[in-house]
Short mmCIF file of C-alpha atoms in Angstrom, two decimals:
data_model
loop_
_atom_site.label_atom_id
_atom_site.label_comp_id
_atom_site.label_asym_id
_atom_site.label_seq_id
_atom_site.Cartn_x
_atom_site.Cartn_y
_atom_site.Cartn_z
CA MET Y 1 47.93 -28.17 -28.61
CA LYS Y 2 47.53 -28.61 -24.86
CA ARG Y 3 48.59 -24.95 -24.29
CA ARG Y 4 46.00 -23.69 -26.81
CA LEU Y 5 43.31 -25.79 -25.09
CA LYS Y 6 44.31 -24.36 -21.67
CA GLY Y 7 44.09 -20.86 -23.10
CA GLN Y 8 40.64 -21.60 -24.48
CA THR Y 9 39.54 -22.99 -21.11
CA SER Y 10 40.54 -19.71 -19.42
CA MET Y 11 38.62 -17.71 -22.01
CA ILE Y 12 35.52 -19.85 -21.52
CA LEU Y 13 35.76 -19.39 -17.74
CA ILE Y 14 36.02 -15.61 -18.14
CA VAL Y 15 32.96 -15.56 -20.42
CA LEU Y 16 31.04 -17.74 -17.92
CA VAL Y 17 31.93 -15.34 -15.09
CA ILE Y 18 30.68 -12.37 -17.12
CA ILE Y 19 27.40 -14.20 -17.87
CA ILE Y 20 26.94 -15.09 -14.18
CA PHE Y 21 27.44 -11.47 -13.10
CA MET Y 22 25.00 -10.23 -15.74
CA ALA Y 23 22.40 -12.76 -14.56
CA ILE Y 24 22.86 -11.67 -10.94
CA GLY Y 25 22.55 -8.03 -11.97
CA ILE Y 26 19.31 -8.69 -13.87
CA PHE Y 27 17.92 -10.68 -10.93
CA LEU Y 28 18.68 -7.85 -8.49
CA LEU Y 29 17.11 -5.33 -10.85
CA ILE Y 30 13.90 -7.35 -11.19
CA SER Y 31 13.68 -7.88 -7.42
CA SER Y 32 13.93 -4.13 -6.84
CA ILE Y 33 10.88 -3.28 -9.00
CA LYS Y 34 8.05 -2.19 -6.67
CA PRO Y 35 4.52 -3.21 -7.66
CA VAL Y 36 1.73 -0.60 -7.52
CA ASN Y 37 -0.31 -0.71 -4.31
CA GLU Y 38 -3.61 -2.08 -5.72
CA ASP Y 39 -5.45 -2.10 -2.39
CA TYR Y 40 -4.73 1.54 -1.74
CA TYR Y 41 -5.85 2.71 -5.19
CA ASN Y 42 -9.04 0.64 -5.02
CA LEU Y 43 -9.83 2.25 -1.66
CA TYR Y 44 -8.93 5.68 -3.06
CA ALA Y 45 -11.30 5.24 -6.02
CA HIS Y 46 -14.14 4.09 -3.76
CA ASN Y 47 -13.65 6.92 -1.27
CA LEU Y 48 -13.37 9.55 -4.01
CA LEU Y 49 -16.67 8.46 -5.54
CA LEU Y 50 -18.39 8.27 -2.15
CA THR Y 51 -17.05 11.70 -1.17
CA VAL Y 52 -18.24 13.50 -4.30
CA LEU Y 53 -21.65 11.77 -4.30
CA ARG Y 54 -22.36 12.91 -0.73
CA THR Y 55 -21.15 16.48 -1.24
CA HIS Y 56 -23.70 19.27 -1.17
CA THR Y 57 -23.64 21.36 -4.34
CA GLY Y 58 -25.16 24.50 -2.81
CA TYR Y 59 -28.05 24.51 -5.31
CA GLY Y 60 -30.76 22.91 -3.21
CA GLY Y 61 -33.97 21.27 -4.42
CA GLU Y 62 -33.43 18.43 -6.87
CA CYS Y 63 -29.69 19.20 -7.01
CA GLU Y 64 -28.96 19.32 -3.30
CA THR Y 65 -26.19 16.77 -3.45
CA TYR Y 66 -24.00 15.70 -6.34
CA ALA Y 67 -25.71 12.30 -6.33
CA SER Y 68 -29.15 13.89 -6.67
CA THR Y 69 -27.80 16.16 -9.42
CA LEU Y 70 -26.60 13.13 -11.38
CA ALA Y 71 -29.95 11.39 -10.90
CA CYS Y 72 -31.75 14.52 -12.07
CA ALA Y 73 -29.36 14.83 -15.03
CA TYR Y 74 -30.24 11.30 -16.09
CA MET Y 75 -33.96 11.08 -15.31
CA LYS Y 76 -35.10 14.73 -15.66
CA PRO Y 77 -32.36 16.41 -17.69
CA TYR Y 78 -34.27 19.63 -18.39
CA ARG Y 79 -35.47 20.22 -14.79
CA GLY Y 80 -34.22 23.58 -13.54
CA CYS Y 81 -31.59 23.78 -10.81
CA GLY Y 82 -30.49 27.28 -9.91
CA THR Y 83 -29.99 29.11 -13.19
CA SER Y 84 -29.23 26.01 -15.19
CA GLU Y 85 -30.81 22.70 -16.19
CA CYS Y 86 -29.92 19.51 -14.34
CA ARG Y 87 -27.89 17.95 -17.10
CA ASN Y 88 -25.93 21.09 -17.92
CA LEU Y 89 -25.29 21.68 -14.24
CA SER Y 90 -23.97 18.14 -13.82
CA TYR Y 91 -21.46 18.76 -16.62
CA GLU Y 92 -20.44 22.07 -15.03
CA ILE Y 93 -19.88 20.88 -11.50
CA THR Y 94 -18.31 17.47 -12.18
CA PRO Y 95 -14.87 18.74 -13.23
CA TYR Y 96 -14.94 21.43 -10.53
CA LEU Y 97 -15.67 18.90 -7.81
CA ILE Y 98 -13.55 15.94 -8.86
CA GLU Y 99 -10.50 17.81 -10.13
CA LYS Y 100 -10.18 19.72 -6.87
CA ILE Y 101 -9.84 16.46 -4.93
CA ILE Y 102 -8.20 13.91 -7.21
CA LYS Y 103 -4.42 13.46 -7.18
CA PRO Y 104 -2.77 15.42 -10.03
CA ASN Y 105 -1.24 12.29 -11.58
CA LEU Y 106 -4.61 10.53 -11.97
CA ASP Y 107 -7.24 10.74 -14.72
CA TYR Y 108 -10.88 9.85 -14.12
CA CYS Y 109 -14.03 8.81 -15.92
CA LEU Y 110 -17.53 8.72 -14.45
CA VAL Y 111 -20.24 6.72 -16.21
CA ILE Y 112 -23.94 6.68 -15.34
CA GLU Y 113 -26.11 4.00 -16.80
CA PRO Y 114 -29.47 2.41 -16.00
CA GLU Y 115 -29.77 -0.77 -13.95
CA GLU Y 116 -29.10 -4.11 -15.64
CA GLY Y 117 -32.03 -5.13 -17.78
CA MET Y 118 -33.21 -1.57 -18.31
CA GLN Y 119 -32.64 0.29 -21.53
CA GLY Y 120 -31.29 3.78 -21.69
CA GLU Y 121 -28.39 5.96 -22.68
CA LYS Y 122 -25.14 6.36 -20.81
CA LEU Y 123 -23.89 9.65 -19.45
CA VAL Y 124 -20.13 9.98 -19.42
CA TYR Y 125 -18.13 12.58 -17.52
CA GLY Y 126 -14.40 13.17 -17.73
CA PRO Y 127 -11.99 14.98 -20.05
CA ARG Y 128 -9.99 11.86 -20.98
CA CYS Y 129 -12.54 9.05 -20.71
CA ASP Y 130 -11.43 7.38 -23.93
CA VAL Y 131 -7.89 7.08 -22.54
CA VAL Y 132 -8.95 5.94 -19.07
CA LEU Y 133 -11.44 3.31 -20.28
CA ASN Y 134 -8.93 1.79 -22.66
CA LYS Y 135 -6.15 1.47 -20.09
CA ARG Y 136 -5.47 -2.01 -18.76
CA ALA Y 137 -4.23 -0.67 -15.43
CA LYS Y 138 -7.17 1.17 -13.90
CA TRP Y 139 -9.11 1.10 -10.66
CA THR Y 140 -12.89 0.99 -10.43
CA ALA Y 141 -15.52 1.99 -7.89
CA ASN Y 142 -19.23 1.23 -8.23
CA GLU Y 143 -22.24 2.79 -6.52
CA LYS Y 144 -25.98 2.87 -7.02
CA ILE Y 145 -28.34 5.83 -6.73
CA LEU Y 146 -31.99 5.20 -6.01
CA GLN Y 147 -34.04 8.19 -7.06
CA TYR Y 148 -37.28 8.84 -8.94
CA GLY Y 149 -38.19 5.17 -8.42
CA ALA Y 150 -35.26 3.85 -10.42
CA ASN Y 151 -31.76 2.56 -9.75
CA LEU Y 152 -28.87 4.12 -11.55
CA ASN Y 153 -25.48 2.45 -11.73
CA ILE Y 154 -22.53 4.74 -11.19
CA LYS Y 155 -19.16 3.48 -12.40
CA PHE Y 156 -16.06 5.47 -11.58
CA PHE Y 157 -12.68 4.73 -13.14
CA ILE Y 158 -9.28 6.18 -12.33
CA SER Y 159 -5.93 5.53 -13.95
CA GLU Y 160 -2.48 7.03 -13.90
CA GLY Y 161 -2.06 9.76 -16.48
CA MET P 1 60.32 -20.97 -19.64
CA LYS P 2 57.51 -23.41 -20.51
CA GLY P 3 57.10 -24.23 -16.83
CA GLN P 4 56.86 -20.56 -15.96
CA VAL P 5 54.14 -20.05 -18.60
CA HIS P 6 52.16 -23.01 -17.19
CA LEU P 7 52.60 -21.62 -13.68
CA MET P 8 51.39 -18.18 -14.77
CA GLU P 9 48.31 -19.72 -16.37
CA TYR P 10 47.41 -21.48 -13.12
CA VAL P 11 48.07 -18.33 -11.10
CA LEU P 12 45.82 -16.31 -13.44
CA LEU P 13 43.06 -18.93 -13.21
CA SER P 14 43.28 -19.04 -9.41
CA PHE P 15 43.14 -15.26 -9.31
CA PHE P 16 39.95 -15.18 -11.39
CA VAL P 17 38.31 -17.88 -9.27
CA LEU P 18 39.13 -15.94 -6.08
CA LEU P 19 37.82 -12.75 -7.68
CA ILE P 20 34.53 -14.50 -8.52
CA ILE P 21 34.14 -15.72 -4.96
CA VAL P 22 34.87 -12.30 -3.46
CA MET P 23 32.51 -10.48 -5.84
CA LEU P 24 29.73 -13.03 -5.29
CA THR P 25 30.11 -12.49 -1.54
CA PHE P 26 29.78 -8.73 -1.97
CA PHE P 27 26.75 -9.10 -4.25
CA LEU P 28 24.91 -11.47 -1.94
CA THR P 29 25.62 -9.29 1.10
CA GLY P 30 24.38 -6.22 -0.74
CA TRP P 31 21.24 -8.05 -1.88
CA GLN P 32 20.51 -9.25 1.63
CA MET P 33 20.88 -5.71 3.01
CA SER P 34 18.57 -4.25 0.36
CA SER P 35 16.01 -7.01 1.08
CA ILE P 36 16.02 -6.06 4.76
CA GLY P 37 15.60 -2.40 3.81
CA SER P 38 12.69 -3.23 1.46
CA GLU P 39 11.02 -5.32 4.14
CA LYS P 40 11.32 -2.44 6.62
CA THR P 41 9.76 -0.02 4.10
CA ARG P 42 6.97 -2.50 3.35
CA VAL P 43 6.14 -2.82 7.06
CA ILE P 44 6.02 0.98 7.41
CA TYR P 45 3.79 1.29 4.31
CA ASN P 46 1.39 -1.34 5.65
CA LYS P 47 1.24 0.38 9.01
CA ALA P 48 0.60 3.80 7.41
CA GLU P 49 -2.18 2.32 5.25
CA PHE P 50 -3.76 0.64 8.26
CA LEU P 51 -3.62 3.90 10.21
CA MET P 52 -5.32 5.74 7.34
CA ARG P 53 -8.17 3.19 7.18
CA ALA P 54 -8.60 3.13 10.96
CA PHE P 55 -8.69 6.92 11.13
CA ALA P 56 -11.17 7.22 8.25
CA ASN P 57 -13.57 4.78 9.91
CA SER P 58 -13.10 5.83 13.54
CA PRO P 59 -16.44 6.38 15.32
CA TYR P 60 -14.56 8.91 17.46
CA ILE P 61 -14.70 11.49 14.67
CA ASN P 62 -17.30 10.14 12.23
CA ARG P 63 -20.93 11.22 12.16
CA ASN P 64 -23.04 8.52 13.79
CA THR P 65 -25.53 7.96 10.97
CA TYR P 66 -22.90 7.27 8.32
CA LYS P 67 -21.90 3.66 8.80
CA GLU P 68 -19.60 3.56 5.78
CA GLY P 69 -17.32 6.09 7.51
CA SER P 70 -15.32 8.98 6.00
CA MET P 71 -17.94 11.53 7.15
CA PHE P 72 -16.21 13.56 9.84
CA GLU P 73 -18.12 15.98 12.06
CA ASP P 74 -16.38 19.34 12.28
CA VAL P 75 -17.30 19.71 15.96
CA LYS P 76 -15.70 16.38 16.80
CA LEU P 77 -12.57 17.27 14.82
CA LEU P 78 -12.25 20.49 16.82
CA SER P 79 -12.66 18.80 20.19
CA ILE P 80 -10.15 15.95 19.82
CA THR P 81 -6.44 16.42 20.44
CA CYS P 82 -3.20 14.71 19.46
CA GLU P 83 -2.95 13.19 22.96
CA ASN P 84 -6.45 11.65 22.66
CA LEU P 85 -5.54 10.06 19.34
CA GLN P 86 -2.14 8.86 20.49
CA LYS P 87 -3.89 6.79 23.17
CA LEU P 88 -5.69 4.99 20.32
CA TYR P 89 -3.09 4.84 17.58
CA GLY P 90 0.28 5.19 19.27
CA THR P 91 2.98 7.75 18.44
CA ASP P 92 5.18 8.67 15.42
CA TRP P 93 2.31 9.48 13.08
CA TYR P 94 0.32 12.54 12.05
CA ALA P 95 -3.00 13.31 10.43
CA GLU P 96 -4.27 16.33 8.52
CA ILE P 97 -7.71 17.03 7.16
CA GLU P 98 -8.22 19.92 4.77
CA THR P 99 -11.35 20.96 2.92
CA ILE P 100 -11.04 22.08 -0.69
CA GLU P 101 -12.64 25.46 -0.01
CA ALA P 102 -11.01 26.75 3.17
CA SER P 103 -7.49 26.11 4.35
CA GLU P 104 -7.35 28.15 7.57
CA SER P 105 -6.48 26.05 10.59
CA CYS P 106 -9.40 25.58 12.95
CA THR P 107 -9.38 27.06 16.44
CA GLU P 108 -12.19 27.84 18.84
CA GLU P 109 -12.05 31.50 17.75
CA ASN P 110 -12.53 31.02 13.98
CA PHE P 111 -14.75 27.90 14.08
CA PRO P 112 -16.76 27.09 11.93
CA LEU P 113 -15.28 29.41 9.28
CA CYS P 114 -12.20 27.27 8.83
CA GLY P 115 -11.27 24.09 7.04
CA LYS P 116 -8.03 22.56 8.29
CA TRP P 117 -7.37 20.27 11.23
CA SER P 118 -3.92 18.96 12.09
CA TYR P 119 -2.90 16.37 14.67
CA CYS P 120 0.55 15.38 15.95
CA LYS P 121 2.38 17.06 13.06
CA LYS P 122 6.12 17.57 13.50
CA GLU P 123 9.22 17.93 11.32
CA GLY P 124 10.63 14.81 9.77
CA GLU P 125 10.50 12.40 6.84
CA SER P 126 7.28 10.43 6.62
CA ILE P 127 5.32 8.04 4.44
CA THR P 128 1.96 9.62 3.68
CA PHE P 129 -1.32 8.32 2.32
CA GLU P 130 -4.16 10.55 1.09
CA LEU P 131 -7.85 9.74 1.04
CA PRO P 132 -10.89 11.82 0.01
CA VAL P 133 -13.38 12.23 2.88
CA ASN P 134 -16.40 14.39 3.75
CA ILE P 135 -16.81 17.00 6.48
CA TYR P 136 -20.27 17.44 7.98
CA ARG P 137 -20.80 21.02 9.14
CA VAL P 138 -22.99 20.72 12.23
CA VAL P 139 -24.05 24.41 12.20
CA THR P 140 -25.31 24.49 8.58
CA GLY P 141 -26.00 20.79 7.96
CA LYS P 142 -23.91 20.91 4.78
CA VAL P 143 -21.46 18.29 3.59
CA GLU P 144 -18.15 19.36 2.09
CA PRO P 145 -15.37 17.37 0.41
CA ALA P 146 -11.94 17.22 2.03
CA ILE P 147 -8.68 15.34 1.88
CA LEU P 148 -7.37 13.24 4.77
CA LYS P 149 -3.59 12.81 4.94
CA VAL P 150 -2.16 10.26 7.33
CA GLY P 151 1.59 9.90 7.64
CA LEU P 152 3.95 7.66 9.56
CA TYR P 153 7.35 9.06 10.51
CA ARG P 154 10.32 6.89 9.52
#
């Protein structure tokens, strides 16, 4: 009886040792997981939006900069810019501009809407906006454009693809 | 015979206990070393990120009227050198600015028809951060998009 109990004690010890090693292994694995650098991506989103808004489009007039093109697209969508209308031009140049700069592993979505308290439609730019807007892990940048006597809110979202 | 069996059981138990102690020692030493390595990498990452922010907002290369920074004047980028910047930011780092349209390196001969500026670049492994910025072309008054890369050598 005593011998059987001693044998059982050894088996229990061996099982305990295996459990301890597994726990240590899991702990080391969890400690090695690196969190995403939130500060950097927030700065990246802000700088990307600022950069594209300040860029000159080459069209002049009401569409001199990308920011003025967006304002024109929202407030005067059928105003001519070059050979195109404001709104159409904004849809043409947005992917050209943003996709040349943005990191290849990131998706984006740009939303223009009127100021709080004002009514109006939203303009949405981006090939995968539905995916980006529904992701929990995304980074946001906000800007305002003051043109034609009105404030427009610009919201820019990026997420990992 | 019974005594020998009891003895063997104790020997086996002692062996397992010693094995546990030795393996725990190895595990803890390994964990401590990897923690030190992670801490070192974290410090380097923080320094590289700081360098990127400082460079992007430096009044040395930014256009005066743009207080939010990240609007570099092409003339200023051409006139500064690695040695000038090392006096501000130290050594073991590099910076590169490249417009999306032109990628020819800027010299006095091809300026302003160029779009790449490089400072303190050398061979070696580095941690790099990228940031979108603007370039203000003094000659034409136009603003172009570009990418700033700042790296810290390990």
